[in-house]
XYZ file of N, CA, C and O in Angstrom:
632
model
N -1.022 12.859 33.615
C 0.233 13.336 33.083
C 0.633 12.496 31.891
O 0.535 11.299 31.911
N 1.046 13.137 30.800
C 1.427 12.449 29.580
C 2.889 12.025 29.688
O 3.701 12.684 30.279
N 3.158 10.886 29.065
C 4.539 10.390 29.044
C 5.341 11.238 28.010
O 4.849 11.584 26.975
N 6.572 11.524 28.325
C 7.428 12.341 27.479
C 7.510 11.770 26.013
O 7.403 12.538 25.079
N 7.680 10.434 25.846
C 7.742 9.947 24.423
C 6.468 10.269 23.635
O 6.492 10.359 22.435
N 5.347 10.417 24.304
C 4.118 10.677 23.617
C 4.086 12.076 23.026
O 3.621 12.302 21.944
N 4.620 13.051 23.760
C 4.533 14.444 23.328
C 5.850 15.059 22.937
O 5.840 16.143 22.445
N 6.940 14.372 23.114
C 8.235 14.894 22.710
C 8.919 15.671 23.849
O 8.270 16.273 24.698
N 10.198 15.610 23.871
C 11.007 16.215 24.946
C 10.992 17.719 24.904
O 11.245 18.403 25.899
N 10.663 18.341 23.747
C 10.668 19.779 23.654
C 9.359 20.397 24.118
O 9.169 21.597 24.067
N 8.405 19.583 24.554
C 7.162 20.079 25.051
C 7.236 20.410 26.564
O 6.258 20.789 27.146
N 8.384 20.268 27.144
C 8.531 20.597 28.570
C 8.129 22.033 28.787
O 8.562 22.932 28.101
N 7.230 22.274 29.731
C 6.739 23.610 29.998
C 5.477 23.961 29.232
O 4.878 24.993 29.447
N 5.073 23.130 28.278
C 3.857 23.346 27.509
C 2.782 22.380 28.004
O 3.001 21.185 28.104
N 1.612 22.930 28.334
C 0.539 22.122 28.902
C -0.412 21.642 27.847
O -0.869 22.430 27.023
N -0.685 20.376 27.856
C -1.693 19.754 26.988
C -2.744 19.132 27.906
O -2.385 18.308 28.797
N -4.017 19.487 27.742
C -5.067 18.918 28.552
C -6.225 18.431 27.651
O -6.562 19.111 26.708
N -6.797 17.326 28.042
C -7.954 16.868 27.303
C -8.899 16.138 28.263
O -8.465 15.615 29.310
N -10.147 16.156 27.924
C -11.180 15.389 28.643
C -12.220 14.958 27.671
O -12.354 15.551 26.607
N -12.904 13.925 28.017
C -13.932 13.399 27.115
C -15.071 12.746 27.877
O -14.945 12.431 29.070
N -16.124 12.608 27.141
C -17.307 11.890 27.695
C -17.933 11.101 26.562
O -17.883 11.564 25.381
N -18.430 9.968 26.824
C -19.049 9.147 25.786
C -19.731 7.939 26.376
O -19.720 7.741 27.595
N -20.290 7.184 25.502
C -20.964 6.012 25.980
C -21.395 5.146 24.820
O -21.232 5.522 23.630
N -21.888 4.005 25.138
C -22.397 3.084 24.078
C -23.589 2.336 24.628
O -23.823 2.207 25.817
N -24.340 1.815 23.692
C -25.507 0.996 23.963
C -25.351 -0.245 23.107
O -25.148 -0.185 21.905
N -25.487 -1.416 23.749
C -25.342 -2.668 23.050
C -26.614 -3.451 23.132
O -27.023 -3.875 24.216
N -27.319 -3.543 22.018
C -28.597 -4.252 21.954
C -28.457 -5.601 21.269
O -29.474 -6.135 20.792
N -27.263 -6.172 21.241
C -27.076 -7.483 20.613
C -26.837 -7.322 19.105
O -25.719 -7.280 18.636
N -27.870 -7.178 18.346
C -27.779 -7.012 16.897
C -27.185 -5.640 16.551
O -26.431 -5.483 15.599
N -27.470 -4.652 17.366
C -27.033 -3.263 17.092
C -26.283 -2.717 18.287
O -26.718 -2.820 19.442
N -25.121 -2.042 18.016
C -24.351 -1.378 19.026
C -24.191 0.045 18.566
O -23.768 0.281 17.465
N -24.476 1.055 19.433
C -24.341 2.447 19.109
C -23.289 3.083 20.052
O -23.287 2.781 21.245
N -22.446 3.905 19.511
C -21.395 4.548 20.278
C -21.407 6.054 19.975
O -21.649 6.449 18.850
N -21.114 6.848 20.992
C -21.003 8.304 20.783
C -20.001 8.862 21.784
O -19.795 8.276 22.839
N -19.406 9.976 21.386
C -18.419 10.596 22.311
C -18.111 12.048 21.941
O -18.395 12.479 20.867
N -17.547 12.672 22.905
C -17.115 14.096 22.766
C -15.773 14.231 23.498
O -15.589 13.702 24.596
N -14.839 14.930 22.859
C -13.543 15.221 23.454
C -13.200 16.679 23.299
O -13.448 17.275 22.253
N -12.696 17.275 24.374
C -12.225 18.673 24.330
C -10.754 18.656 24.629
O -10.264 17.949 25.567
N -9.967 19.440 23.903
C -8.519 19.479 24.002
C -8.000 20.875 23.981
O -8.451 21.723 23.170
N -7.087 21.234 24.900
C -6.426 22.528 24.948
C -4.880 22.248 24.930
O -4.430 21.290 25.580
N -4.162 23.103 24.225
C -2.708 22.944 24.166
C -2.001 24.277 24.153
O -2.404 25.165 23.352
N -0.972 24.398 24.899
C -0.094 25.567 24.854
C 0.892 25.271 23.703
O 1.599 24.293 23.748
N 0.919 26.162 22.723
C 1.770 25.907 21.572
C 2.919 26.917 21.441
O 3.451 27.146 20.348
N 3.308 27.496 22.548
C 4.418 28.415 22.505
C 3.957 29.791 21.961
O 2.925 30.310 22.368
N 4.728 30.368 21.029
C 4.503 31.707 20.551
C 3.178 31.888 19.806
O 2.668 33.003 19.701
N 2.610 30.831 19.264
C 1.342 30.976 18.516
C 0.102 30.861 19.400
O -1.015 30.980 18.903
N 0.288 30.660 20.706
C -0.822 30.674 21.615
C -1.490 29.351 21.923
O -0.910 28.293 21.680
N -2.697 29.439 22.402
C -3.420 28.233 22.873
C -4.299 27.644 21.775
O -4.946 28.376 21.024
N -4.280 26.376 21.652
C -5.103 25.633 20.714
C -6.265 25.033 21.482
O -6.112 24.512 22.561
N -7.470 25.109 20.878
C -8.703 24.535 21.460
C -9.346 23.673 20.388
O -9.648 24.161 19.298
N -9.570 22.389 20.721
C -10.241 21.495 19.793
C -11.483 20.882 20.423
O -11.510 20.649 21.634
N -12.487 20.607 19.609
C -13.667 19.902 20.042
C -13.897 18.785 19.039
O -13.894 19.038 17.801
N -14.105 17.567 19.486
C -14.334 16.404 18.641
C -15.621 15.704 18.989
O -15.830 15.448 20.179
N -16.396 15.371 17.994
C -17.656 14.649 18.184
C -17.548 13.383 17.328
O -17.133 13.463 16.146
N -17.969 12.247 17.865
C -17.929 11.020 17.114
C -19.180 10.204 17.394
O -19.735 10.193 18.501
N -19.666 9.534 16.341
C -20.831 8.669 16.422
C -20.569 7.476 15.538
O -20.026 7.614 14.434
N -20.894 6.281 16.037
C -20.686 5.068 15.202
C -21.703 4.011 15.569
O -22.341 4.073 16.627
N -21.851 3.049 14.679
C -22.788 1.938 14.892
C -22.196 0.680 14.326
O -21.426 0.687 13.359
N -22.545 -0.421 14.972
C -22.096 -1.736 14.496
C -23.313 -2.634 14.473
O -24.055 -2.740 15.446
N -23.540 -3.267 13.321
C -24.646 -4.191 13.142
C -24.052 -5.586 12.968
O -23.200 -5.788 12.128
N -24.506 -6.541 13.764
C -24.011 -7.933 13.732
C -25.189 -8.878 13.516
O -25.743 -9.406 14.506
N -25.566 -9.085 12.265
C -26.720 -9.972 11.976
C -26.467 -11.424 12.239
O -27.374 -12.192 12.485
N -25.184 -11.823 12.220
C -24.781 -13.205 12.560
C -23.403 -13.202 13.125
O -22.690 -12.234 13.021
N -22.937 -14.372 13.611
C -21.599 -14.497 14.125
C -20.586 -14.503 13.015
O -19.404 -14.333 13.227
N -21.042 -14.643 11.780
C -20.142 -14.745 10.618
C -19.716 -13.400 10.041
O -18.695 -13.280 9.420
N -20.496 -12.357 10.280
C -20.108 -11.052 9.720
C -20.749 -9.929 10.507
O -21.689 -10.092 11.253
N -20.121 -8.736 10.295
C -20.660 -7.482 10.912
C -20.345 -6.333 9.997
O -19.431 -6.397 9.185
N -21.092 -5.240 10.158
C -20.920 -4.052 9.379
C -20.815 -2.876 10.366
O -21.614 -2.809 11.324
N -19.863 -1.976 10.143
C -19.711 -0.820 11.009
C -19.727 0.453 10.166
O -19.180 0.439 9.053
N -20.310 1.495 10.663
C -20.284 2.866 10.032
C -20.024 3.863 11.130
O -20.377 3.635 12.301
N -19.391 4.943 10.733
C -19.108 5.957 11.744
C -18.819 7.317 11.137
O -18.585 7.453 9.936
N -18.800 8.311 11.979
C -18.557 9.716 11.599
C -17.812 10.395 12.745
O -18.138 10.171 13.926
N -16.819 11.180 12.389
C -16.074 11.940 13.386
C -15.882 13.371 12.836
O -15.470 13.507 11.689
N -16.193 14.377 13.611
C -15.960 15.744 13.215
C -15.067 16.431 14.207
O -15.307 16.386 15.425
N -13.990 16.997 13.733
C -12.921 17.541 14.528
C -12.866 19.051 14.285
O -12.580 19.437 13.133
N -13.156 19.877 15.243
C -13.140 21.332 15.101
C -11.886 21.843 15.776
O -11.800 21.833 17.012
N -10.940 22.330 15.010
C -9.652 22.829 15.536
C -9.619 24.324 15.484
O -9.906 24.944 14.439
N -9.327 24.977 16.616
C -9.313 26.423 16.743
C -7.886 26.874 17.092
O -7.354 26.438 18.106
N -7.275 27.674 16.238
C -5.916 28.195 16.446
C -4.903 27.049 16.536
O -4.014 27.064 17.340
N -5.031 26.101 15.627
C -4.101 24.922 15.617
C -2.848 25.277 14.872
O -2.855 25.851 13.809
N -1.708 24.964 15.474
C -0.390 25.240 14.876
C -0.231 24.469 13.567
O -0.701 23.376 13.403
N 0.452 25.127 12.620
C 0.712 24.507 11.321
C 2.217 24.196 11.211
O 3.048 24.961 11.701
N 2.517 23.139 10.527
C 3.893 22.768 10.251
C 4.512 23.714 9.273
O 3.786 24.539 8.647
N 5.809 23.656 9.036
C 6.458 24.517 8.055
C 5.894 24.255 6.654
O 5.932 25.164 5.786
N 5.324 23.064 6.408
C 4.723 22.758 5.097
C 3.272 23.198 5.029
O 2.612 22.993 4.010
N 2.740 23.723 6.141
C 1.344 24.187 6.106
C 0.313 23.184 6.572
O -0.885 23.491 6.512
N 0.734 22.054 7.086
C -0.212 21.058 7.581
C -0.497 21.248 9.059
O 0.363 21.692 9.802
N -1.702 20.927 9.502
C -2.111 21.070 10.855
C -1.419 20.003 11.732
O -1.482 18.833 11.397
N -0.820 20.461 12.815
C -0.207 19.508 13.776
C -1.329 18.656 14.377
O -2.429 19.178 14.710
N -1.085 17.393 14.578
C -2.036 16.528 15.254
C -1.933 16.817 16.789
O -0.890 17.273 17.211
N -2.983 16.634 17.517
C -2.926 16.879 18.967
C -1.796 16.148 19.637
O -1.393 15.049 19.267
N -1.242 16.748 20.687
C -0.149 16.255 21.514
C 1.208 16.235 20.806
O 2.184 15.840 21.417
N 1.297 16.715 19.602
C 2.622 16.888 18.946
C 3.267 18.162 19.409
O 2.588 19.149 19.710
N 4.564 18.227 19.394
C 5.285 19.434 19.809
C 5.089 20.478 18.693
O 5.594 20.319 17.567
N 4.400 21.546 18.983
C 4.159 22.636 18.042
C 4.917 23.895 18.398
O 4.606 24.972 17.932
N 5.920 23.813 19.278
C 6.622 25.001 19.753
C 7.424 25.701 18.653
O 7.753 26.864 18.813
N 7.719 25.023 17.534
C 8.442 25.691 16.435
C 7.510 26.394 15.472
O 7.974 27.047 14.532
N 6.212 26.267 15.652
C 5.231 26.842 14.678
C 5.225 28.361 14.735
O 5.475 28.990 15.764
N 4.987 28.936 13.539
C 4.856 30.363 13.417
C 3.504 30.791 12.862
O 3.189 31.953 12.746
N 2.689 29.768 12.411
C 1.379 30.044 11.833
C 0.343 29.105 12.448
O 0.683 28.043 12.942
N -0.912 29.550 12.446
C -2.023 28.706 12.911
C -3.137 28.719 11.919
O -3.189 29.545 11.009
N -4.039 27.761 12.098
C -5.236 27.706 11.257
C -6.415 27.256 12.063
O -6.277 26.610 13.125
N -7.616 27.617 11.649
C -8.842 27.172 12.279
C -9.730 26.530 11.245
O -9.932 27.109 10.181
N -10.180 25.324 11.501
C -11.016 24.638 10.538
C -11.479 23.310 11.051
O -11.299 22.989 12.262
N -12.045 22.503 10.165
C -12.602 21.219 10.589
C -11.984 20.094 9.772
O -11.510 20.275 8.652
N -12.035 18.942 10.353
C -11.594 17.678 9.741
C -12.693 16.651 10.011
O -12.932 16.237 11.151
N -13.430 16.286 8.979
C -14.536 15.340 9.110
C -14.153 14.032 8.423
O -13.699 14.054 7.279
N -14.438 12.958 9.100
C -14.147 11.601 8.539
C -15.400 10.757 8.678
O -16.037 10.693 9.718
N -15.822 10.150 7.571
C -16.852 9.145 7.599
C -16.220 7.844 7.160
O -15.301 7.833 6.327
N -16.676 6.745 7.785
C -16.025 5.473 7.470
C -17.002 4.324 7.595
O -18.058 4.426 8.187
N -16.635 3.222 6.963
C -17.492 2.014 7.010
C -16.584 0.792 6.865
O -15.489 0.893 6.230
N -17.030 -0.342 7.356
C -16.285 -1.586 7.180
C -17.257 -2.760 7.155
O -18.341 -2.724 7.689
N -16.809 -3.790 6.484
C -17.505 -5.087 6.462
C -16.500 -6.124 6.878
O -15.398 -6.220 6.323
N -16.853 -6.941 7.925
C -15.935 -7.985 8.389
C -16.628 -9.340 8.347
O -17.770 -9.485 8.766
N -15.920 -10.298 7.771
C -16.389 -11.682 7.697
C -15.475 -12.480 8.600
O -14.263 -12.351 8.569
N -16.109 -13.335 9.427
C -15.389 -14.143 10.434
C -15.614 -15.636 10.104
O -16.466 -16.282 10.719
N -14.827 -16.204 9.145
C -15.053 -17.630 8.802
C -14.804 -18.578 9.948
O -15.457 -19.611 10.031
N -13.867 -18.232 10.791
C -13.601 -18.969 12.056
C -13.330 -17.935 13.154
O -12.997 -16.777 12.818
N -13.475 -18.280 14.412
C -13.387 -17.240 15.460
C -12.099 -16.370 15.492
O -12.184 -15.246 15.861
N -10.985 -16.912 15.063
C -9.777 -16.084 15.177
C -9.289 -15.554 13.845
O -8.140 -15.095 13.689
N -10.142 -15.529 12.807
C -9.784 -14.941 11.521
C -10.851 -13.926 11.091
O -12.043 -14.186 11.155
N -10.380 -12.732 10.674
C -11.241 -11.726 10.125
C -10.814 -11.430 8.666
O -9.659 -11.228 8.411
N -11.763 -11.426 7.764
C -11.545 -10.993 6.397
C -12.317 -9.719 6.260
O -13.518 -9.674 6.567
N -11.696 -8.620 5.792
C -12.392 -7.340 5.835
C -12.154 -6.481 4.646
O -11.185 -6.641 3.898
N -13.059 -5.528 4.451
C -12.886 -4.412 3.548
C -13.379 -3.191 4.307
O -14.388 -3.250 5.036
N -12.609 -2.126 4.214
C -12.966 -0.901 4.964
C -12.635 0.319 4.117
O -11.718 0.246 3.247
N -13.318 1.394 4.356
C -13.004 2.615 3.632
C -13.361 3.819 4.450
O -14.170 3.766 5.398
N -12.735 4.975 4.099
C -13.082 6.198 4.739
C -12.985 7.357 3.774
O -12.287 7.276 2.751
N -13.670 8.435 4.114
C -13.614 9.712 3.364
C -13.295 10.809 4.296
O -13.935 10.982 5.308
N -12.229 11.540 3.994
C -11.751 12.687 4.779
C -12.085 13.967 4.067
O -11.850 14.073 2.880
N -12.640 14.925 4.781
C -12.962 16.246 4.216
C -12.506 17.309 5.216
O -12.828 17.225 6.431
N -11.685 18.257 4.803
C -11.287 19.349 5.649
C -11.809 20.658 5.112
O -12.079 20.823 3.914
N -12.029 21.604 6.036
C -12.541 22.902 5.645
C -11.773 24.003 6.398
O -11.101 23.714 7.413
N -11.858 25.215 5.911
C -11.250 26.349 6.556
C -9.721 26.182 6.593
O -9.115 25.812 5.563
N -9.089 26.465 7.681
C -7.658 26.436 7.783
C -7.072 25.130 8.272
O -5.920 25.058 8.704
N -7.854 24.021 8.174
C -7.336 22.746 8.602
C -6.744 22.047 7.352
O -7.438 21.925 6.343
N -5.546 21.571 7.427
C -4.888 20.897 6.321
C -4.269 19.570 6.813
O -3.355 19.632 7.590
N -4.834 18.463 6.336
C -4.346 17.136 6.762
C -3.238 16.682 5.825
O -3.377 16.706 4.589
N -2.129 16.252 6.399
C -0.953 15.863 5.591
C -1.297 14.712 4.638
O -0.775 14.643 3.535
N -2.160 13.778 5.098
C -2.464 12.608 4.231
C -3.293 12.975 3.032
O -3.459 12.200 2.093
N -3.845 14.211 2.963
C -4.622 14.672 1.796
C -3.711 15.287 0.763
O -4.206 15.676 -0.312
N -2.444 15.489 1.056
C -1.442 15.997 0.081
C -1.896 17.308 -0.560
O -2.021 17.411 -1.797
N -2.187 18.278 0.275
C -2.571 19.620 -0.145
C -3.968 19.738 -0.755
O -4.323 20.743 -1.365
N -4.765 18.698 -0.681
C -6.141 18.704 -1.115
C -7.065 18.794 0.103
O -6.612 18.528 1.230
N -8.315 19.088 -0.129
C -9.238 19.136 1.035
C -10.057 17.880 1.200
O -10.912 17.786 2.065
N -9.791 16.858 0.401
C -10.423 15.543 0.563
C -9.439 14.430 0.336
O -8.406 14.614 -0.341
N -9.696 13.303 0.905
C -8.872 12.071 0.687
C -9.775 10.905 0.901
O -10.607 10.879 1.819
N -9.635 9.898 0.051
C -10.402 8.647 0.191
C -9.446 7.484 0.332
O -8.357 7.479 -0.234
N -9.886 6.474 1.082
C -9.059 5.317 1.317
C -9.908 4.050 1.345
O -10.993 4.078 1.959
N -9.453 2.987 0.723
C -10.098 1.687 0.786
C -8.993 0.668 1.055
O -7.970 0.694 0.408
N -9.262 -0.189 2.025
C -8.328 -1.264 2.324
C -9.056 -2.603 2.447
O -10.247 -2.641 2.721
N -8.306 -3.644 2.233
C -8.880 -4.976 2.414
C -7.759 -5.859 3.004
O -6.561 -5.558 2.837
N -8.152 -6.912 3.695
C -7.136 -7.737 4.269
C -7.692 -8.933 5.065
O -8.917 -9.134 5.155
N -6.769 -9.673 5.601
C -7.105 -10.838 6.473
C -6.309 -10.653 7.745
O -5.120 -10.312 7.715
N -6.962 -10.805 8.868
C -6.318 -10.673 10.180
C -6.466 -12.004 10.933
O -7.556 -12.539 11.038
N -5.337 -12.494 11.393
C -5.314 -13.709 12.243
C -5.022 -13.296 13.640
O -4.055 -12.623 13.942
N -5.886 -13.693 14.589
C -5.724 -13.338 16.022
C -5.331 -14.600 16.821
O -6.025 -15.620 16.731
N -4.204 -14.481 17.538
C -3.806 -15.619 18.367
C -3.662 -15.221 19.791
O -3.653 -14.122 20.177
């Protein structure tokens, strides 16, 4: 059962269900991860939404000082409710006010490089590329079908 703050108080009576399967293999130098998620949602007057998500990623750790990660996620949304601005609702959001739907994909590829000069400090650079097709419209792409992002930073863990 989902907590009300997660899905909003107006979702009462609307069922959201998801299940997933995945796994990873850790060979020391190389770690591989994969997964699949299926999601169904009652969206009120626009009907049932069905999503399928596939993800694959890898992490290479040649030394304790740094690691590199790459990954890919493909999100297939079927009959997903659209906001008044035409953007696709993210899963588990209250879509009961929607009057339109779209069907399409949202694919993200990403990579990162992390340097660990000391055990509790990470210095990193990361980036991702978002591509949508069909009737999927991601709000962070600002009405475009692609978006790119690059970030860098330092993280202190205590």
